[in-house]
mmCIF file of C-alpha atoms in Angstrom:
data_model
loop_
_atom_site.group_PDB
_atom_site.id
_atom_site.type_symbol
_atom_site.label_atom_id
_atom_site.label_comp_id
_atom_site.label_asym_id
_atom_site.label_seq_id
_atom_site.Cartn_x
_atom_site.Cartn_y
_atom_site.Cartn_z
ATOM 1 C CA MET W 2 7.129 -7.368 18.189
ATOM 2 C CA PRO W 3 6.436 -3.433 19.647
ATOM 3 C CA ALA W 4 4.047 -1.169 17.616
ATOM 4 C CA ILE W 5 7.172 1.443 16.198
ATOM 5 C CA SER W 6 6.420 5.550 16.601
ATOM 6 C CA SER W 7 9.477 6.831 16.274
ATOM 7 C CA GLY W 8 13.119 6.761 14.373
ATOM 8 C CA LYS W 9 14.741 6.383 10.742
ATOM 9 C CA VAL W 10 13.135 4.103 8.512
ATOM 10 C CA LEU W 11 14.066 2.786 4.804
ATOM 11 C CA VAL W 12 11.787 3.144 2.001
ATOM 12 C CA SER W 13 12.545 1.373 -1.061
ATOM 13 C CA GLY W 14 11.942 2.981 -4.464
ATOM 14 C CA ALA W 15 11.050 6.665 -2.635
ATOM 15 C CA ASN W 16 10.574 8.306 -6.021
ATOM 16 C CA GLY W 17 7.598 5.756 -6.927
ATOM 17 C CA PHE W 18 3.749 6.632 -6.657
ATOM 18 C CA ILE W 19 3.142 4.750 -4.058
ATOM 19 C CA ALA W 20 6.379 5.589 -2.008
ATOM 20 C CA ALA W 21 6.192 8.664 -2.200
ATOM 21 C CA TRP W 22 2.995 8.793 -0.596
ATOM 22 C CA VAL W 23 4.542 6.282 2.194
ATOM 23 C CA VAL W 24 7.159 8.600 2.613
ATOM 24 C CA ARG W 25 5.111 12.068 2.983
ATOM 25 C CA ALA W 26 2.938 9.873 5.554
ATOM 26 C CA LEU W 27 6.208 9.054 7.291
ATOM 27 C CA LEU W 28 7.058 11.912 7.906
ATOM 28 C CA GLU W 29 4.151 14.074 8.632
ATOM 29 C CA GLU W 30 4.280 11.238 11.029
ATOM 30 C CA GLY W 31 7.587 12.686 12.674
ATOM 31 C CA PHE W 32 9.811 9.655 11.319
ATOM 32 C CA ALA W 33 12.865 10.348 10.038
ATOM 33 C CA VAL W 34 13.353 8.544 6.425
ATOM 34 C CA ARG W 35 16.191 7.355 4.316
ATOM 35 C CA GLY W 36 14.977 6.939 0.394
ATOM 36 C CA ALA W 37 16.173 4.373 -2.130
ATOM 37 C CA VAL W 38 16.288 5.232 -5.354
ATOM 38 C CA ARG W 39 18.452 3.781 -8.322
ATOM 39 C CA SER W 40 20.113 6.784 -8.834
ATOM 40 C CA VAL W 41 20.651 10.232 -7.859
ATOM 41 C CA GLU W 42 19.267 12.243 -10.646
ATOM 42 C CA LYS W 43 15.854 9.889 -9.726
ATOM 43 C CA GLY W 44 15.646 11.186 -5.996
ATOM 44 C CA ALA W 45 15.968 14.654 -7.495
ATOM 45 C CA HIS W 46 12.958 16.193 -7.471
ATOM 46 C CA LEU W 47 12.225 13.908 -3.598
ATOM 47 C CA ARG W 48 14.450 16.498 -2.412
ATOM 48 C CA GLU W 49 12.464 19.444 -3.563
ATOM 49 C CA VAL W 50 8.908 18.284 -2.565
ATOM 50 C CA PHE W 51 10.757 16.823 1.041
ATOM 51 C CA ALA W 52 12.937 19.919 1.660
ATOM 52 C CA SER W 53 10.968 21.432 4.326
ATOM 53 C CA TYR W 54 11.405 18.393 6.913
ATOM 54 C CA ASP W 55 15.669 19.317 6.378
ATOM 55 C CA ASP W 56 17.800 16.637 7.733
ATOM 56 C CA ARG W 57 15.047 14.096 8.873
ATOM 57 C CA PHE W 58 15.067 12.867 4.657
ATOM 58 C CA GLU W 59 17.722 11.413 3.135
ATOM 59 C CA LEU W 60 18.686 9.727 0.446
ATOM 60 C CA VAL W 61 20.560 6.591 -0.544
ATOM 61 C CA VAL W 62 20.948 5.264 -3.692
ATOM 62 C CA VAL W 63 20.297 1.468 -4.822
ATOM 63 C CA PRO W 64 21.198 1.035 -8.495
ATOM 64 C CA ASP W 65 19.654 -2.478 -8.971
ATOM 65 C CA ILE W 66 17.597 -3.859 -5.926
ATOM 66 C CA ALA W 67 18.067 -8.014 -7.335
ATOM 67 C CA LYS W 68 21.474 -7.733 -7.090
ATOM 68 C CA GLU W 69 22.752 -9.680 -4.151
ATOM 69 C CA GLY W 70 23.908 -7.822 -0.874
ATOM 70 C CA ALA W 71 21.830 -4.346 -2.804
ATOM 71 C CA PHE W 72 20.605 -3.222 0.636
ATOM 72 C CA ASP W 73 23.397 -4.069 2.925
ATOM 73 C CA GLU W 74 24.462 -0.637 3.436
ATOM 74 C CA ALA W 75 21.300 1.129 3.085
ATOM 75 C CA VAL W 76 19.583 -1.016 6.134
ATOM 76 C CA GLN W 77 22.207 -0.304 8.663
ATOM 77 C CA GLY W 78 20.668 2.507 11.291
ATOM 78 C CA VAL W 79 16.970 2.401 10.277
ATOM 79 C CA ASP W 80 14.827 1.471 12.440
ATOM 80 C CA ALA W 81 12.222 -0.155 10.201
ATOM 81 C CA ILE W 82 11.707 -0.899 6.770
ATOM 82 C CA GLU W 83 8.718 0.309 4.028
ATOM 83 C CA HIS W 84 9.168 -2.235 0.715
ATOM 84 C CA THR W 85 7.550 -0.910 -2.008
ATOM 85 C CA ALA W 86 9.751 -1.198 -4.971
ATOM 86 C CA SER W 87 8.971 -4.204 -7.755
ATOM 87 C CA PRO W 88 8.125 -3.526 -11.204
ATOM 88 C CA PHE W 89 4.922 -2.925 -12.285
ATOM 89 C CA HIS W 90 4.075 -2.500 -15.952
ATOM 90 C CA LEU W 91 2.347 -4.802 -18.920
ATOM 91 C CA GLN W 92 4.700 -5.111 -21.243
ATOM 92 C CA ALA W 93 6.502 -7.817 -19.769
ATOM 93 C CA ASP W 94 7.755 -11.167 -22.761
ATOM 94 C CA ASP W 95 9.989 -13.385 -20.882
ATOM 95 C CA PRO W 96 7.661 -13.098 -17.199
ATOM 96 C CA GLU W 97 10.834 -14.809 -15.816
ATOM 97 C CA VAL W 98 12.981 -12.288 -16.542
ATOM 98 C CA GLU W 99 11.218 -9.325 -16.354
ATOM 99 C CA LEU W 100 9.161 -9.516 -13.960
ATOM 100 C CA ILE W 101 9.326 -12.189 -11.597
ATOM 101 C CA ARG W 102 12.955 -12.419 -10.435
ATOM 102 C CA PRO W 103 13.280 -9.030 -10.534
ATOM 103 C CA ALA W 104 9.645 -9.228 -7.861
ATOM 104 C CA ILE W 105 11.543 -11.973 -5.240
ATOM 105 C CA HIS W 106 15.098 -10.823 -5.677
ATOM 106 C CA GLY W 107 14.652 -7.220 -4.053
ATOM 107 C CA THR W 108 11.812 -8.884 -1.912
ATOM 108 C CA VAL W 109 14.001 -11.476 -0.728
ATOM 109 C CA GLY W 110 16.911 -9.786 -1.229
ATOM 110 C CA ILE W 111 16.183 -6.935 1.192
ATOM 111 C CA LEU W 112 14.822 -9.525 3.585
ATOM 112 C CA GLN W 113 18.099 -10.707 3.358
ATOM 113 C CA SER W 114 20.305 -7.510 4.308
ATOM 114 C CA ALA W 115 17.415 -6.986 6.978
ATOM 115 C CA LEU W 116 18.353 -10.344 8.403
ATOM 116 C CA LYS W 117 22.034 -9.564 8.084
ATOM 117 C CA HIS W 118 22.747 -6.267 8.640
ATOM 118 C CA GLY W 119 19.008 -4.244 9.996
ATOM 119 C CA LYS W 120 20.197 -5.058 13.364
ATOM 120 C CA ALA W 121 17.557 -2.087 14.687
ATOM 121 C CA VAL W 122 14.910 -3.030 12.549
ATOM 122 C CA LYS W 123 11.698 -4.505 14.208
ATOM 123 C CA ARG W 124 9.379 -4.684 11.326
ATOM 124 C CA VAL W 125 9.309 -4.453 7.416
ATOM 125 C CA VAL W 126 6.458 -3.754 5.660
ATOM 126 C CA VAL W 127 6.052 -5.486 2.322
ATOM 127 C CA THR W 128 4.229 -3.730 -0.536
ATOM 128 C CA SER W 129 1.890 -6.507 -2.197
ATOM 129 C CA SER W 130 -1.068 -6.673 -3.914
ATOM 130 C CA CYS W 131 -4.455 -7.403 -3.907
ATOM 131 C CA ALA W 132 -3.218 -9.319 -7.730
ATOM 132 C CA ALA W 133 -1.839 -12.068 -5.317
ATOM 133 C CA VAL W 134 -5.133 -12.207 -3.361
ATOM 134 C CA LEU W 135 -7.784 -12.663 -6.375
ATOM 135 C CA GLN W 136 -8.454 -15.322 -8.521
ATOM 136 C CA VAL W 137 -10.822 -15.599 -11.904
ATOM 137 C CA GLU W 138 -13.944 -16.380 -10.707
ATOM 138 C CA LYS W 139 -16.649 -17.558 -13.194
ATOM 139 C CA GLU W 140 -19.477 -15.856 -9.980
ATOM 140 C CA PRO W 141 -17.927 -12.627 -8.444
ATOM 141 C CA LYS W 142 -16.534 -13.393 -4.924
ATOM 142 C CA THR W 143 -15.419 -11.411 -2.384
ATOM 143 C CA PHE W 144 -11.997 -12.782 -1.225
ATOM 144 C CA SER W 145 -9.787 -12.230 1.700
ATOM 145 C CA GLU W 146 -6.100 -12.449 3.838
ATOM 146 C CA LEU W 147 -6.855 -15.891 3.694
ATOM 147 C CA ASP W 148 -6.858 -15.978 -0.947
ATOM 148 C CA TRP W 149 -4.380 -16.970 -3.183
ATOM 149 C CA ASN W 150 -3.764 -16.604 -6.531
ATOM 150 C CA GLU W 151 -2.740 -19.705 -7.907
ATOM 151 C CA GLN W 152 -4.064 -19.224 -11.389
ATOM 152 C CA ALA W 153 -1.480 -16.786 -12.437
ATOM 153 C CA PRO W 154 1.785 -18.418 -11.307
ATOM 154 C CA LYS W 155 0.559 -21.824 -12.739
ATOM 155 C CA GLU W 156 -0.599 -19.726 -15.909
ATOM 156 C CA VAL W 157 2.747 -18.826 -16.253
ATOM 157 C CA ALA W 158 4.775 -21.936 -15.694
ATOM 158 C CA GLU W 159 2.628 -23.126 -18.108
ATOM 159 C CA MET W 160 2.032 -20.802 -20.981
ATOM 160 C CA GLY W 161 5.497 -18.780 -20.214
ATOM 161 C CA ARG W 162 6.030 -15.826 -22.963
ATOM 162 C CA ALA W 163 2.447 -16.910 -23.868
ATOM 163 C CA ALA W 164 0.306 -15.947 -20.704
ATOM 164 C CA SER W 165 -1.349 -12.886 -19.969
ATOM 165 C CA ALA W 166 0.398 -9.649 -19.421
ATOM 166 C CA ILE W 167 -1.647 -9.037 -16.766
ATOM 167 C CA THR W 168 -1.443 -13.082 -15.379
ATOM 168 C CA LYS W 169 2.521 -12.492 -15.867
ATOM 169 C CA TYR W 170 2.025 -9.561 -13.353
ATOM 170 C CA ARG W 171 -0.282 -11.525 -10.855
ATOM 171 C CA ALA W 172 2.301 -14.342 -10.584
ATOM 172 C CA SER W 173 5.147 -11.519 -9.809
ATOM 173 C CA LYS W 174 3.507 -9.862 -7.209
ATOM 174 C CA THR W 175 1.966 -13.497 -5.855
ATOM 175 C CA LEU W 176 5.930 -15.650 -5.615
ATOM 176 C CA ALA W 177 7.229 -12.267 -4.603
ATOM 177 C CA GLU W 178 4.725 -12.372 -1.404
ATOM 178 C CA ARG W 179 5.421 -16.374 -1.160
ATOM 179 C CA ALA W 180 8.400 -15.704 -1.025
ATOM 180 C CA ALA W 181 8.200 -12.574 1.663
ATOM 181 C CA TRP W 182 6.470 -15.143 3.993
ATOM 182 C CA ASP W 183 8.654 -18.161 3.016
ATOM 183 C CA PHE W 184 11.450 -16.506 4.276
ATOM 184 C CA VAL W 185 10.210 -15.228 7.412
ATOM 185 C CA GLU W 186 9.427 -18.655 7.884
ATOM 186 C CA LYS W 187 12.235 -20.181 7.179
ATOM 187 C CA HIS W 188 14.557 -17.675 9.335
ATOM 188 C CA LYS W 189 12.549 -16.914 12.448
ATOM 189 C CA SER W 190 15.009 -17.940 15.036
ATOM 190 C CA GLU W 191 17.174 -15.660 13.220
ATOM 191 C CA ILE W 192 15.483 -12.469 12.395
ATOM 192 C CA GLY W 193 14.631 -9.801 15.564
ATOM 193 C CA TRP W 194 11.715 -8.141 13.607
ATOM 194 C CA ASP W 195 8.826 -9.460 11.663
ATOM 195 C CA LEU W 196 6.532 -8.868 8.675
ATOM 196 C CA VAL W 197 3.863 -7.132 7.611
ATOM 197 C CA VAL W 198 2.322 -7.255 4.372
ATOM 198 C CA ILE W 199 -0.430 -4.668 2.433
ATOM 199 C CA ASN W 200 -2.245 -5.630 -0.388
ATOM 200 C CA PRO W 201 -3.732 -3.183 -2.061
ATOM 201 C CA PRO W 202 -5.803 -3.487 -5.069
ATOM 202 C CA PHE W 203 -5.879 -0.259 -8.330
ATOM 203 C CA VAL W 204 -3.966 2.898 -7.095
ATOM 204 C CA PHE W 205 -4.975 6.154 -7.792
ATOM 205 C CA GLY W 206 -4.825 9.399 -6.680
ATOM 206 C CA PRO W 207 -2.133 12.523 -6.932
ATOM 207 C CA THR W 208 1.505 12.009 -7.824
ATOM 208 C CA ILE W 209 3.785 13.700 -6.015
ATOM 209 C CA HIS W 210 7.170 12.522 -7.371
ATOM 210 C CA HIS W 211 8.297 13.882 -10.898
ATOM 211 C CA THR W 212 6.132 12.454 -13.829
ATOM 212 C CA ALA W 213 6.508 15.123 -16.688
ATOM 213 C CA THR W 214 3.713 13.438 -19.186
ATOM 214 C CA PRO W 215 0.945 11.706 -18.554
ATOM 215 C CA ASP W 216 2.524 8.828 -19.880
ATOM 216 C CA ALA W 217 5.136 8.926 -17.333
ATOM 217 C CA LEU W 218 2.698 7.678 -15.144
ATOM 218 C CA ASN W 219 2.735 4.041 -13.494
ATOM 219 C CA THR W 220 0.343 1.729 -15.159
ATOM 220 C CA SER W 221 -2.319 2.140 -12.645
ATOM 221 C CA ALA W 222 -2.476 6.290 -12.541
ATOM 222 C CA ARG W 223 -2.623 6.219 -16.285
ATOM 223 C CA GLN W 224 -5.482 3.708 -17.369
ATOM 224 C CA PHE W 225 -6.955 6.132 -15.118
ATOM 225 C CA TYR W 226 -6.016 9.101 -16.626
ATOM 226 C CA THR W 227 -6.421 7.623 -19.606
ATOM 227 C CA MET W 228 -10.608 5.973 -18.988
ATOM 228 C CA LEU W 229 -11.312 9.677 -17.708
ATOM 229 C CA THR W 230 -9.452 11.509 -21.032
ATOM 230 C CA GLU W 231 -10.230 9.452 -23.511
ATOM 231 C CA GLU W 232 -13.125 8.168 -25.397
ATOM 232 C CA SER W 233 -14.231 4.401 -24.110
ATOM 233 C CA SER W 234 -16.493 1.661 -25.530
ATOM 234 C CA PRO W 235 -19.539 0.968 -23.439
ATOM 235 C CA ALA W 236 -17.895 -2.920 -22.561
ATOM 236 C CA VAL W 237 -14.998 -0.684 -20.953
ATOM 237 C CA ARG W 238 -17.350 1.593 -19.261
ATOM 238 C CA HIS W 239 -18.805 -1.081 -17.252
ATOM 239 C CA SER W 240 -15.792 -3.195 -16.030
ATOM 240 C CA GLY W 241 -14.034 -2.463 -13.134
ATOM 241 C CA SER W 242 -12.283 -4.105 -10.118
ATOM 242 C CA CYS W 243 -11.675 -2.192 -6.633
ATOM 243 C CA TRP W 244 -9.498 0.567 -5.298
ATOM 244 C CA VAL W 245 -7.714 2.718 -2.972
ATOM 245 C CA ASP W 246 -6.707 6.415 -2.480
ATOM 246 C CA VAL W 247 -2.606 6.190 -3.238
ATOM 247 C CA ARG W 248 -2.776 9.468 -0.071
ATOM 248 C CA ASP W 249 -4.960 6.401 2.157
ATOM 249 C CA LEU W 250 -2.591 3.419 1.189
ATOM 250 C CA GLY W 251 0.578 5.737 2.147
ATOM 251 C CA ARG W 252 -1.118 6.235 5.129
ATOM 252 C CA ALA W 253 -1.690 2.437 5.884
ATOM 253 C CA HIS W 254 1.984 2.162 5.596
ATOM 254 C CA VAL W 255 2.438 4.364 8.285
ATOM 255 C CA LEU W 256 -0.550 2.566 10.674
ATOM 256 C CA ALA W 257 1.483 -0.521 10.029
ATOM 257 C CA LEU W 258 4.992 0.544 11.527
ATOM 258 C CA LEU W 259 2.604 2.416 14.316
ATOM 259 C CA ARG W 260 0.000 -0.821 15.943
ATOM 260 C CA ALA W 261 1.733 -3.505 17.538
ATOM 261 C CA GLU W 262 -0.995 -6.605 16.165
ATOM 262 C CA ALA W 263 0.128 -5.817 12.695
ATOM 263 C CA GLY W 264 3.221 -7.696 13.077
ATOM 264 C CA GLY W 265 2.823 -10.837 11.419
ATOM 265 C CA GLU W 266 -0.228 -10.206 9.546
ATOM 266 C CA ARG W 267 -0.793 -9.765 5.140
ATOM 267 C CA ILE W 268 -3.617 -6.877 5.434
ATOM 268 C CA ILE W 269 -5.815 -6.019 1.972
ATOM 269 C CA VAL W 270 -6.703 -2.316 1.929
ATOM 270 C CA SER W 271 -9.540 -1.826 -0.482
ATOM 271 C CA ALA W 272 -11.558 2.004 -0.749
ATOM 272 C CA GLY W 273 -14.245 -0.626 -1.943
ATOM 273 C CA PRO W 274 -15.171 -2.061 -6.276
ATOM 274 C CA PHE W 275 -15.938 -0.202 -8.709
ATOM 275 C CA VAL W 276 -16.881 0.132 -12.757
ATOM 276 C CA TRP W 277 -15.215 2.845 -14.753
ATOM 277 C CA GLN W 278 -18.305 4.407 -15.492
ATOM 278 C CA ASP W 279 -18.545 5.481 -12.017
ATOM 279 C CA TRP W 280 -15.126 7.494 -12.562
ATOM 280 C CA LEU W 281 -17.231 9.738 -15.227
ATOM 281 C CA ASP W 282 -19.517 10.178 -12.811
ATOM 282 C CA ALA W 283 -17.746 11.388 -10.305
ATOM 283 C CA ALA W 284 -14.809 13.402 -12.507
ATOM 284 C CA PRO W 285 -15.615 17.419 -12.186
ATOM 285 C CA ASP W 286 -18.090 18.652 -14.621
ATOM 286 C CA SER W 287 -15.397 20.048 -17.752
ATOM 287 C CA PRO W 288 -15.233 19.529 -21.577
ATOM 288 C CA LYS W 289 -11.805 17.422 -20.785
ATOM 289 C CA TYR W 290 -13.538 14.679 -19.132
ATOM 290 C CA GLN W 291 -15.440 11.551 -20.699
ATOM 291 C CA LYS W 292 -19.591 10.814 -19.319
ATOM 292 C CA GLY W 293 -19.966 8.239 -20.847
ATOM 293 C CA VAL W 294 -23.641 7.026 -20.014
ATOM 294 C CA PRO W 295 -24.336 8.828 -16.379
ATOM 295 C CA GLY W 296 -25.377 6.725 -13.797
ATOM 296 C CA ALA W 297 -25.603 3.630 -16.176
ATOM 297 C CA GLY W 298 -22.757 1.754 -13.239
ATOM 298 C CA LYS W 299 -25.517 1.975 -10.045
ATOM 299 C CA ASP W 300 -26.687 -1.561 -10.975
ATOM 300 C CA ALA W 301 -23.257 -3.434 -12.106
ATOM 301 C CA VAL W 302 -22.721 -6.580 -11.017
ATOM 302 C CA HIS W 303 -19.011 -6.353 -9.109
ATOM 303 C CA GLN W 304 -17.148 -9.941 -10.451
ATOM 304 C CA ILE W 305 -13.954 -9.092 -7.503
ATOM 305 C CA ARG W 306 -15.213 -7.298 -4.547
ATOM 306 C CA TYR W 307 -12.297 -7.613 -1.336
ATOM 307 C CA ASP W 308 -12.821 -8.090 2.376
ATOM 308 C CA ALA W 309 -11.042 -5.313 3.928
ATOM 309 C CA SER W 310 -12.104 -5.359 7.668
ATOM 310 C CA LYS W 311 -9.396 -6.829 8.739
ATOM 311 C CA SER W 312 -7.558 -3.302 8.053
ATOM 312 C CA ALA W 313 -10.573 -1.633 10.313
ATOM 313 C CA ARG W 314 -9.654 -4.211 12.866
ATOM 314 C CA VAL W 315 -5.964 -4.361 12.524
ATOM 315 C CA LEU W 316 -4.724 -1.086 11.076
ATOM 316 C CA GLY W 317 -7.732 1.496 12.160
ATOM 317 C CA MET W 318 -9.302 1.899 8.538
ATOM 318 C CA THR W 319 -12.470 2.428 9.034
ATOM 319 C CA ALA W 320 -13.153 5.015 6.423
ATOM 320 C CA TYR W 321 -11.790 5.850 3.110
ATOM 321 C CA ARG W 322 -11.655 8.865 0.083
ATOM 322 C CA THR W 323 -14.829 8.828 -1.845
ATOM 323 C CA MET W 324 -14.395 8.520 -5.464
ATOM 324 C CA ALA W 325 -15.391 12.642 -5.754
ATOM 325 C CA GLU W 326 -12.354 13.326 -3.176
ATOM 326 C CA THR W 327 -9.699 11.277 -5.626
ATOM 327 C CA ALA W 328 -11.262 12.277 -9.387
ATOM 328 C CA ARG W 329 -10.907 15.643 -7.676
ATOM 329 C CA ASP W 330 -7.786 15.360 -6.568
ATOM 330 C CA SER W 331 -6.778 13.828 -9.444
ATOM 331 C CA ALA W 332 -7.896 16.231 -11.871
ATOM 332 C CA ALA W 333 -6.620 19.104 -10.063
ATOM 333 C CA ASP W 334 -3.044 17.374 -10.527
ATOM 334 C CA TRP W 335 -3.366 17.211 -13.565
ATOM 335 C CA GLU W 336 -4.676 20.323 -13.738
ATOM 336 C CA ALA W 337 -1.122 21.884 -12.570
ATOM 337 C CA ARG W 338 1.300 19.852 -14.276
ATOM 338 C CA GLY W 339 -0.879 21.510 -18.093
ATOM 339 C CA TRP W 340 -2.596 18.345 -18.828
#
């Protein structure tokens, strides 16, 4: 499919942490945006945030994204879709009911709506996760887009409710992404659009969606806040993963439309590895933030790394925000909120 440089884009779950930055990045690029939210109340804050864009930003209510035909009306008249809405929490008891089924139905449902009613749609971008890429390995490993998480779905199938919280989440992301690619393969002779999947690791940074308290932050941002503001053990400070700033991720979603060659691709968007001590070192010098043992993370052996060369090659993302920038801007955001 050709690159999409103008027109209207539907963003699902528009009031979410990542989605709100996707909306902003699209508006800044000149696109019109139709943001899907679960209720009028959920969208009220977005109307204020994006008021300066006048009629280029509109809202549509989709109460239940897992319901059949939920997006049938929302997809009409849009040129592209950014599907970011998917459950992400670590409190699920029944993984099938609370995570897997909603994730799959929401993803396949919006693709089904695009197939049936999205006559103008040229590209669909789905926000997946590196949770669908990584597996727990005994030795350090660098993962790429060729890797799939086979472990988590297998463990959940075998253990059900007894599987760990993170395994349940990883299974939901893996199965939802596989369902998206399977749908495209099954209907390739019928669809007039192509699919791009973006796979980020941990996502940190300031928020622009409504968050009244730190407890209202999404899972990754709340963990980030907790690690910087509450005491932790040396073992926790020396654990970690990989990360990306939410603003860079928002930009990646726009580039996934602007770059013709992104069509049909699965793309990891990662700034690099971290251990939590690195973030304590990067945090502003303030009594509010933990110090740990400064510099103790410099020699850490990172169990997980991602090859982000495809994001550079296909999306042109050759530079990412630094830890210092993300920590500084996150702290400024918390300060402005009175936290």
